[in-house]
Amino acid sequence: MSAPNSNYDPVEVSALDPAHVDAALTDALAAIAAATDLDDLKAVRIAHQGDKSPLALANREIGALPPTAKAEAGKRVGQARGKLGQAFAARQSVLETERDERILVEERVDVSVPPLRRHPGARHPIELTAQRLVDAFVGMGWEVAEGPELESEWLNFDALNLGPDHPARQMQDTFFLDPVDSGLVLRTQTSPVQIRTMLEQEPPIYIVAPGKVYRTDDLDATHTPVFHQIECLAIDKGLTMAHLRGALDAFVRIMFGPDTRTRVRANYFPVTEPSMETDFLCFVCHGAETWGTAEQCRTCGGSGWIELGGSGMVNRKVLRTCGIDPDVYSGFAFGLGIERALMLRHGVQGMHEMVEGDIRFSQQFGMGA
Amino acid sequence: MPLSWLAEITDLPEGASGADVAASLVSVGLEEEDLHGGDLTGPLVVGRVLELEETVQKNGKPIRYCVVDVGHHGQQITEGKHQEIVCGATNFEVGDLVVVVLPGAVLPGGFAISARKTYGRMSNGMICAEDEIGLGHDHDGIIVLQRLLGEEVAADLQPGDDVIALLGLADETVETNVTPDRGYCLSVRGLAREYWHSQGSPTGGYRDPAEVEVATGSDGGHPVRLDDETPIDGNAGCDRFVARVVRGIDPMRPTPAWLQKRLTQMGMRPISLAVDVTNYVMLAVGQPLHAYDLAKLDGPIVVRRSRPGETLTTLDDVARKLRPDDLLITDSGERPLAIAGVMGGASSEVDAATVDVLVEAAHFDPTTVARSSRRHRLVTEASKRFERGVDPGVTAAAAQLAVDLLVEHGGGTADPGVTDVDHTTERSAYRLDVTEPSRIVGVDYPRDRVVGILRDLGCVVEESGEGSDDRHVLVTPPSWRPDLDNDSPAPDYAEEVARIDGYHRIPSITPTPSEGRGLTHGQKARRLVADTLAAAGFTEVLSYPFVAEESGDQLGLSTDDDRRRAVRVANPLSEERPLLRTTVLSSLVDVLRRNLARGHKDVAVYEVGLVFRPGGPLARAPIPGVASRPDQASLEQLYAAVPDQPRRAAVVASGQIEQAGWWGPGRAADWSDMVAAVETVAAALAVPVLVASDAGHAPWHPGRCARITLTDGTLVGHAGELHPKVLAALELPARTVAAEFDLDVLSAASEEPVQVRPFSSYPPALTDVALLVAGAVAAADVEAALRAGAGEALERIVLFDVYEGERIEADHRSLAYRLTFRAPDRTLTTDEVNGFRDAAVAAAAQATGAVQR
């Protein structure tokens, strides 16, 4: 910085001439406005704001001025530099915005091209349906019980009040194992899980037992030798058929929606007494009797009701076999085929699709349907 | 059951249809099976065949052009000539009386009849077979009325007579499905009783067809001895035997038309008077009867168990070896005449020359009959009823009904001597708590309602006997309800009360378990594994666990491999697949093959399921009693006899696992995808696993098989590429890859809650090392050594490059690792990190001979 210099005449400095300063500013502003990209602007900045730029040179001359002239010249040059700085910043901002926008445009891709390197996998809907049913009961406080698929004859039949001569035992087509007197079979129902649970647990018992079962039926549209059941068993003090019906109502609402309900009638099953056969209101036509009409409901066949399956109060003999005092505890059991639930709920037409393992079947269901 | 027969026994409301009756029966728990008849409109008339001309068509089928006299109908009215009809059946001759349906009629199923041209000529109607008019299921030719109804009845028929009335075709029949506990409903008597209950059991509305005047037992009848030396479970094979004799029957007498009609309506074929009468009485009251030709019997009837070596040719002309448990009806105790309750023998059969008939009405033990029926694979109308329990109170009445019909229609005379060997015991009364039905059903039934229903059912209810009080009554079930005669009948009575009162009155109360623990760890783990594999790109499928005998060979298992010890199904659906799988892979490959056959090229599937690992021959599972809980030792033995059934998952993939696309070419599934699948699953369960190569584990490629274990060495499973020979044997594409692992092991290993290791917030220090190792050295071993040598500050180690090639020694690999170090309490210095790295490299050098490059 120059020291004040008052003892000699001021020298006319052309760089500080107002006209010169204005011209320098005008040139600079024109150059800024003409800069079309950030590189141009950078060059303009060096030319008009750098050390060698006219205004920088003018600024340097101020120190040589007499004190009386300094203020005015300083003000003039300062204002010009201020304006220039603002113009640079404004232009910089505009050009940066333009550049950013251009880059974003240039980086555009076609996001509609298929992105999956790997085909997504899927769960099998039988497993998903079983989970759905199980979860509903677990949510109500029930627990899941399981057992082996190769099971003892005693647990599969005898303990369920299906003695060797019981007519109902003849209805079942059982896979026996070699040697046939092994006392072992492929279980024909999930009911042996009930027996195992009752033998090993103290009541109250509230279990749901899903699983694979086996019968000697050839595969056709409605039969498969390997299929899936889900059974529920409740043993507690004071349970009645009204509780059984309540559980069945809950069950069909969970599976088929809140508008359905049950209809019950008498039937016979060896494992239960009294026994009950249950239908539920068709969740598609809601019970409209369309039989024989053009609008015949395909889900229920037009009757308005769909057969759910057998149920009943656990036979006292079965309780005794399991060491549970039938004078203290009562209970109920019910079950249904998971394939059937799947067919009803998802419009599956036949067994083949469910058992063949064609990946196109599972893949329609994703990870949970 | 025809409605006309029902109406004889109980009151049918005016205009009640078959559907109404079926619905009423459903309301008391008898399921409808089918409805027949009633849906037919005429004209359906008797015709006499006047002319027939048979030609053989181009397709080899004979066709008859017939002229039939149908009386004053059809072409007789319009054209003044007999009816011209084309017929495809050949079981009739000129002069036969047939059933003709004329244009304008509608047959069951909405089949409208019109005159139409067929085989080149006009057919003005149709000559009918049984099934076409809803009479039965027979379609072996058309009906010839002389054969169906007998010459005598047919003699009275005129061409043009209405067949709908003649054969009772306007009469609807209801077919119901009778459950095993309701044997009495296998009779019109029982069904009518149930229908009466469905109508509220109105007083006087039920007329028991078995209530007839019955000749009581007396001397002089045909001698009968019950001689069962080996009763089953203490129950004698036969506890009542009525024998009646009717002599002098005219064997030429036909069965009356009404009786024939009822048999055909019930789906049975008329045969001869004696046989038809026994069948009719069985249908009426549910008591199977048997008619013997008395002339073919030599001595007394003895009912006994079979002896070794005995045989009997039954009525179906099958020579049967009898078994010791079979209960037999024998002549003088020697010659077998019948398998009791199942089927009679040919040697004493009633035939066209029979004049003297012995009618047997007996009560046989359900178990005995069931066993014989099962042993001889012979299910008959009789065995069905005896198995389910026949009313021991109806025996004599049934015999009487048969005798009366034989006398009336056969012209015979009943012997005065009546044999009735009756060893049945009085049923005992049960002390029923009348509040029990309410307690079991959940509906409040007043005492009067309970007592009223039980009386309607035929029970004797004593309200004042010893043991009765204001809460208890003494109930004795009717003889036709053996199902109610058990040692704890309260639930049975409750069901009866609920059934008759109406199941629709049972309310709906949601049960509320007090506490639930949710899914077990194992159940959650299994879901997680299945979900993880699906999320990793594999599709879940299910396969049947039945595998072929050759499966072990195809998989290249050594002869002593434990996986060859499979359970064999005694009655497999297919002889080609008699074994139960010991690995999931063995049946999953079938699903892969099926998908490939359907044109899927890139398939990656998995299955989670049980395998059956007997480890040796099956143990014999005990069959304890069921009267009470078996003792713990028996239960342990029972559980132990059930073979091991671990839950396993298998994955198999073929073709590209990553597809080609705009990003470049696809990538074929390889061995590493399988190792990755197992590692991904293990990581999802937070279970650390170790991977080592396994050169000797079928069915994998010896150089591309990873053995995956827990850190304690427990085997989890195997993963890699399948052996080329296995792929050839299984007819699968080359380079198919697979993994199989034990879910139970992973589940158990993840059971304990994860204990968190503290982690540092100081900055990490990264350093790379490249190690030259001999080709046979496993990367996993190098990594383990590096970890061991690097010390506790090592946070992470990543193998980021593997190089083999010209720039390094032959048969060597260069493994490049990035090591991340971090201390819990400070920023590590460069010197410290270098020290750790050198220690790691030194450890790797010592363990594997690795040399830093």
XYZ file of N, CA and C in Angstrom, chain A residues 135-234:
300
model
N -50.741 -68.959 10.247
C -50.551 -67.639 10.845
C -51.839 -67.119 11.469
N -52.946 -67.393 10.794
C -54.221 -66.923 11.329
C -54.470 -67.535 12.704
N -54.198 -68.825 12.831
C -54.447 -69.475 14.120
C -53.400 -69.080 15.149
N -52.169 -68.946 14.696
C -51.128 -68.509 15.624
C -51.500 -67.124 16.185
N -52.065 -66.301 15.319
C -52.499 -64.979 15.758
C -53.574 -65.039 16.823
N -54.355 -66.117 16.805
C -55.406 -66.273 17.821
C -54.896 -67.006 19.064
N -53.590 -67.303 19.066
C -53.018 -67.918 20.260
C -52.816 -69.419 20.166
N -53.026 -69.982 18.982
C -52.797 -71.419 18.802
C -51.323 -71.647 18.491
N -50.900 -72.911 18.599
C -49.509 -73.229 18.264
C -49.460 -74.297 17.178
N -48.315 -74.381 16.525
C -48.171 -75.312 15.410
C -47.513 -76.595 15.897
N -48.110 -77.718 15.575
C -47.527 -79.013 15.939
C -47.256 -79.796 14.660
N -46.210 -80.606 14.702
C -45.853 -81.387 13.522
C -45.435 -82.789 13.912
N -45.435 -83.665 12.936
C -45.012 -85.035 13.209
C -44.472 -85.668 11.949
N -43.971 -86.910 12.091
C -43.369 -87.586 10.935
C -44.421 -88.006 9.909
N -43.971 -88.139 8.668
C -44.875 -88.578 7.601
C -44.938 -90.097 7.533
N -43.819 -90.720 7.848
C -43.827 -92.172 7.983
C -44.160 -92.398 9.452
N -45.306 -92.991 9.707
C -45.859 -92.958 11.058
C -46.251 -94.369 11.499
N -46.388 -94.549 12.796
C -46.804 -95.860 13.280
C -48.295 -96.041 13.025
N -48.658 -97.253 12.694
C -50.070 -97.559 12.446
C -50.916 -97.217 13.657
N -50.359 -97.452 14.827
C -51.130 -97.223 16.050
C -51.523 -95.754 16.157
N -50.575 -94.870 15.864
C -50.878 -93.438 15.962
C -51.771 -92.971 14.823
N -51.618 -93.613 13.660
C -52.406 -93.185 12.500
C -53.835 -93.724 12.538
N -54.011 -94.884 13.158
C -55.347 -95.514 13.142
C -55.872 -95.822 14.544
N -55.227 -96.793 15.204
C -55.796 -97.349 16.438
C -56.127 -96.281 17.474
N -55.171 -95.393 17.715
C -55.370 -94.399 18.767
C -56.471 -93.413 18.395
N -56.826 -93.378 17.117
C -57.878 -92.463 16.665
C -59.222 -93.181 16.575
N -59.346 -94.268 17.335
C -60.594 -95.029 17.358
C -60.872 -95.679 16.006
N -59.805 -95.929 15.260
C -59.933 -96.661 14.005
C -59.255 -98.014 14.209
N -59.967 -98.916 14.868
C -59.429 -100.245 15.121
C -59.274 -100.999 13.821
N -58.574 -102.148 13.876
C -58.297 -102.884 12.641
C -59.559 -103.268 11.874
N -60.693 -103.393 12.584
C -61.904 -103.835 11.892
C -62.880 -102.703 11.650
N -62.460 -101.494 11.937
C -63.403 -100.391 11.785
C -63.699 -100.138 10.312
N -64.991 -100.043 9.964
C -65.311 -99.828 8.543
C -64.611 -98.591 7.976
N -64.467 -97.561 8.791
C -63.848 -96.338 8.273
C -62.399 -96.581 7.881
N -61.745 -97.528 8.540
C -60.352 -97.811 8.206
C -60.265 -98.402 6.813
N -61.337 -99.055 6.399
C -61.355 -99.643 5.062
C -61.533 -98.577 3.994
N -62.069 -97.413 4.398
C -62.297 -96.360 3.409
C -60.965 -95.768 2.967
N -59.950 -95.937 3.792
C -58.710 -95.238 3.504
C -57.782 -96.155 2.746
N -57.151 -95.595 1.786
C -56.259 -96.392 0.968
C -54.843 -96.079 1.414
N -54.317 -96.997 2.176
C -53.081 -96.734 2.895
C -51.872 -97.306 2.170
N -50.783 -96.564 2.148
C -49.496 -97.101 1.712
C -48.892 -97.854 2.897
N -48.730 -99.152 2.740
C -48.065 -99.927 3.770
C -46.591 -100.081 3.395
N -45.788 -100.421 4.405
C -44.362 -100.518 4.153
C -43.908 -101.956 4.279
N -42.771 -102.201 3.706
C -42.223 -103.540 3.680
C -41.271 -103.700 4.870
N -41.427 -104.667 5.759
C -42.468 -105.695 5.753
C -43.809 -105.146 6.256
N -44.910 -105.725 5.762
C -46.225 -105.165 6.059
C -46.588 -105.281 7.540
N -45.886 -106.167 8.270
C -46.210 -106.255 9.694
C -45.324 -105.326 10.534
N -44.699 -104.355 9.865
C -43.825 -103.431 10.601
C -44.618 -102.535 11.536
N -45.933 -102.425 11.314
C -46.719 -101.515 12.138
C -46.497 -100.069 11.762
N -45.926 -99.853 10.563
C -45.656 -98.492 10.091
C -46.377 -98.264 8.764
N -46.830 -97.042 8.552
C -47.500 -96.680 7.310
C -47.063 -95.261 6.935
N -47.332 -94.877 5.690
C -47.250 -93.450 5.363
C -48.557 -92.865 5.886
N -48.460 -91.840 6.717
C -49.676 -91.384 7.388
C -50.742 -90.986 6.361
N -51.984 -91.357 6.649
C -53.092 -91.075 5.735
C -53.795 -89.783 6.120
N -53.380 -89.190 7.222
C -54.015 -87.975 7.722
C -53.035 -87.308 8.687
N -53.262 -86.047 9.002
C -52.376 -85.384 9.952
C -52.798 -85.651 11.390
N -53.886 -86.403 11.571
C -54.393 -86.658 12.925
C -53.403 -87.313 13.892
N -52.473 -88.153 13.432
C -51.527 -88.696 14.418
C -50.762 -87.600 15.160
N -50.651 -86.438 14.553
C -50.000 -85.323 15.247
C -50.825 -84.925 16.478
N -52.151 -85.002 16.341
C -53.020 -84.724 17.492
C -52.711 -85.686 18.626
N -52.592 -86.966 18.254
C -52.363 -87.990 19.282
C -51.014 -87.749 19.958
N -49.984 -87.521 19.144
C -48.652 -87.269 19.722
C -48.715 -86.079 20.683
N -49.427 -85.042 20.299
C -49.500 -83.856 21.151
C -50.239 -84.169 22.444
N -51.363 -84.855 22.325
C -52.145 -85.152 23.530
C -51.399 -86.111 24.463
N -50.614 -87.013 23.869
C -49.846 -87.947 24.702
C -48.754 -87.218 25.481
N -48.218 -86.155 24.897
C -47.030 -85.529 25.479
C -47.291 -84.187 26.161
N -48.466 -83.596 25.947
C -48.716 -82.270 26.537
C -49.921 -82.295 27.458
N -49.842 -81.485 28.500
C -50.998 -81.317 29.380
C -51.956 -80.312 28.736
N -53.269 -80.517 28.849
C -54.186 -79.474 28.392
C -54.013 -78.216 29.254
N -54.419 -77.040 28.849
C -55.096 -76.790 27.564
C -54.171 -76.936 26.355
N -54.748 -77.485 25.287
C -54.019 -77.671 24.034
C -54.788 -76.949 22.936
N -54.103 -76.077 22.235
C -54.701 -75.467 21.037
C -53.649 -75.551 19.942
N -53.776 -76.554 19.084
C -52.739 -76.731 18.057
C -53.333 -76.762 16.657
N -52.492 -76.351 15.735
C -52.819 -76.474 14.323
C -51.687 -77.285 13.699
N -52.059 -78.307 12.937
C -51.061 -79.246 12.405
C -51.170 -79.331 10.890
N -50.270 -78.664 10.189
C -50.260 -78.777 8.725
C -49.300 -79.884 8.297
N -49.515 -80.460 7.147
C -48.520 -81.427 6.680
C -48.962 -82.275 5.511
N -47.965 -83.046 5.034
C -48.172 -83.936 3.902
C -48.846 -85.216 4.371
N -49.765 -85.735 3.580
C -50.364 -87.031 3.860
C -50.406 -87.845 2.568
N -50.608 -89.145 2.724
C -50.432 -90.070 1.595
C -51.613 -91.018 1.480
N -52.142 -91.179 0.304
C -53.134 -92.230 0.060
C -52.905 -92.815 -1.330
N -53.295 -94.072 -1.494
C -52.962 -94.772 -2.739
C -53.908 -94.405 -3.880
N -54.061 -93.129 -4.137
C -54.866 -92.680 -5.272
C -53.928 -92.297 -6.411
N -54.264 -92.736 -7.619
C -53.487 -92.281 -8.768
C -53.765 -90.804 -9.020
N -52.774 -90.141 -9.585
C -52.938 -88.711 -9.886
C -53.991 -88.515 -10.975
N -55.001 -87.705 -10.671
C -55.927 -87.252 -11.715
C -56.362 -85.832 -11.342
N -57.424 -85.356 -11.972
C -57.786 -83.952 -11.762
C -58.135 -83.648 -10.308
N -58.649 -84.651 -9.591
C -59.088 -84.374 -8.215
C -58.338 -85.194 -7.168
N -57.435 -86.061 -7.583
C -56.716 -86.881 -6.616
C -55.210 -86.790 -6.825
N -54.490 -86.951 -5.737
C -53.045 -87.068 -5.826
C -52.612 -87.937 -4.654
N -51.645 -88.830 -4.884
C -51.253 -89.731 -3.787
C -50.577 -89.004 -2.629
N -50.035 -87.833 -2.899
C -49.390 -87.052 -1.848
C -50.097 -85.709 -1.800
N -50.719 -85.403 -0.670
C -51.384 -84.111 -0.597
C -51.206 -83.527 0.798
N -51.840 -82.405 1.053
C -51.577 -81.675 2.297
C -52.869 -81.410 3.049
N -52.790 -81.600 4.343
C -53.937 -81.311 5.198
C -53.523 -80.312 6.243
N -54.525 -79.683 6.820
C -54.258 -78.891 8.005
C -55.359 -79.224 8.986
N -54.963 -79.517 10.217
C -55.930 -79.919 11.229
C -55.775 -79.066 12.466
N -56.881 -78.809 13.111
C -56.849 -78.042 14.350
C -57.414 -78.900 15.468
N -56.795 -78.795 16.619
C -57.260 -79.547 17.785
C -57.255 -78.610 18.986
N -58.369 -78.597 19.712
C -58.430 -77.820 20.949
C -58.913 -78.738 22.063
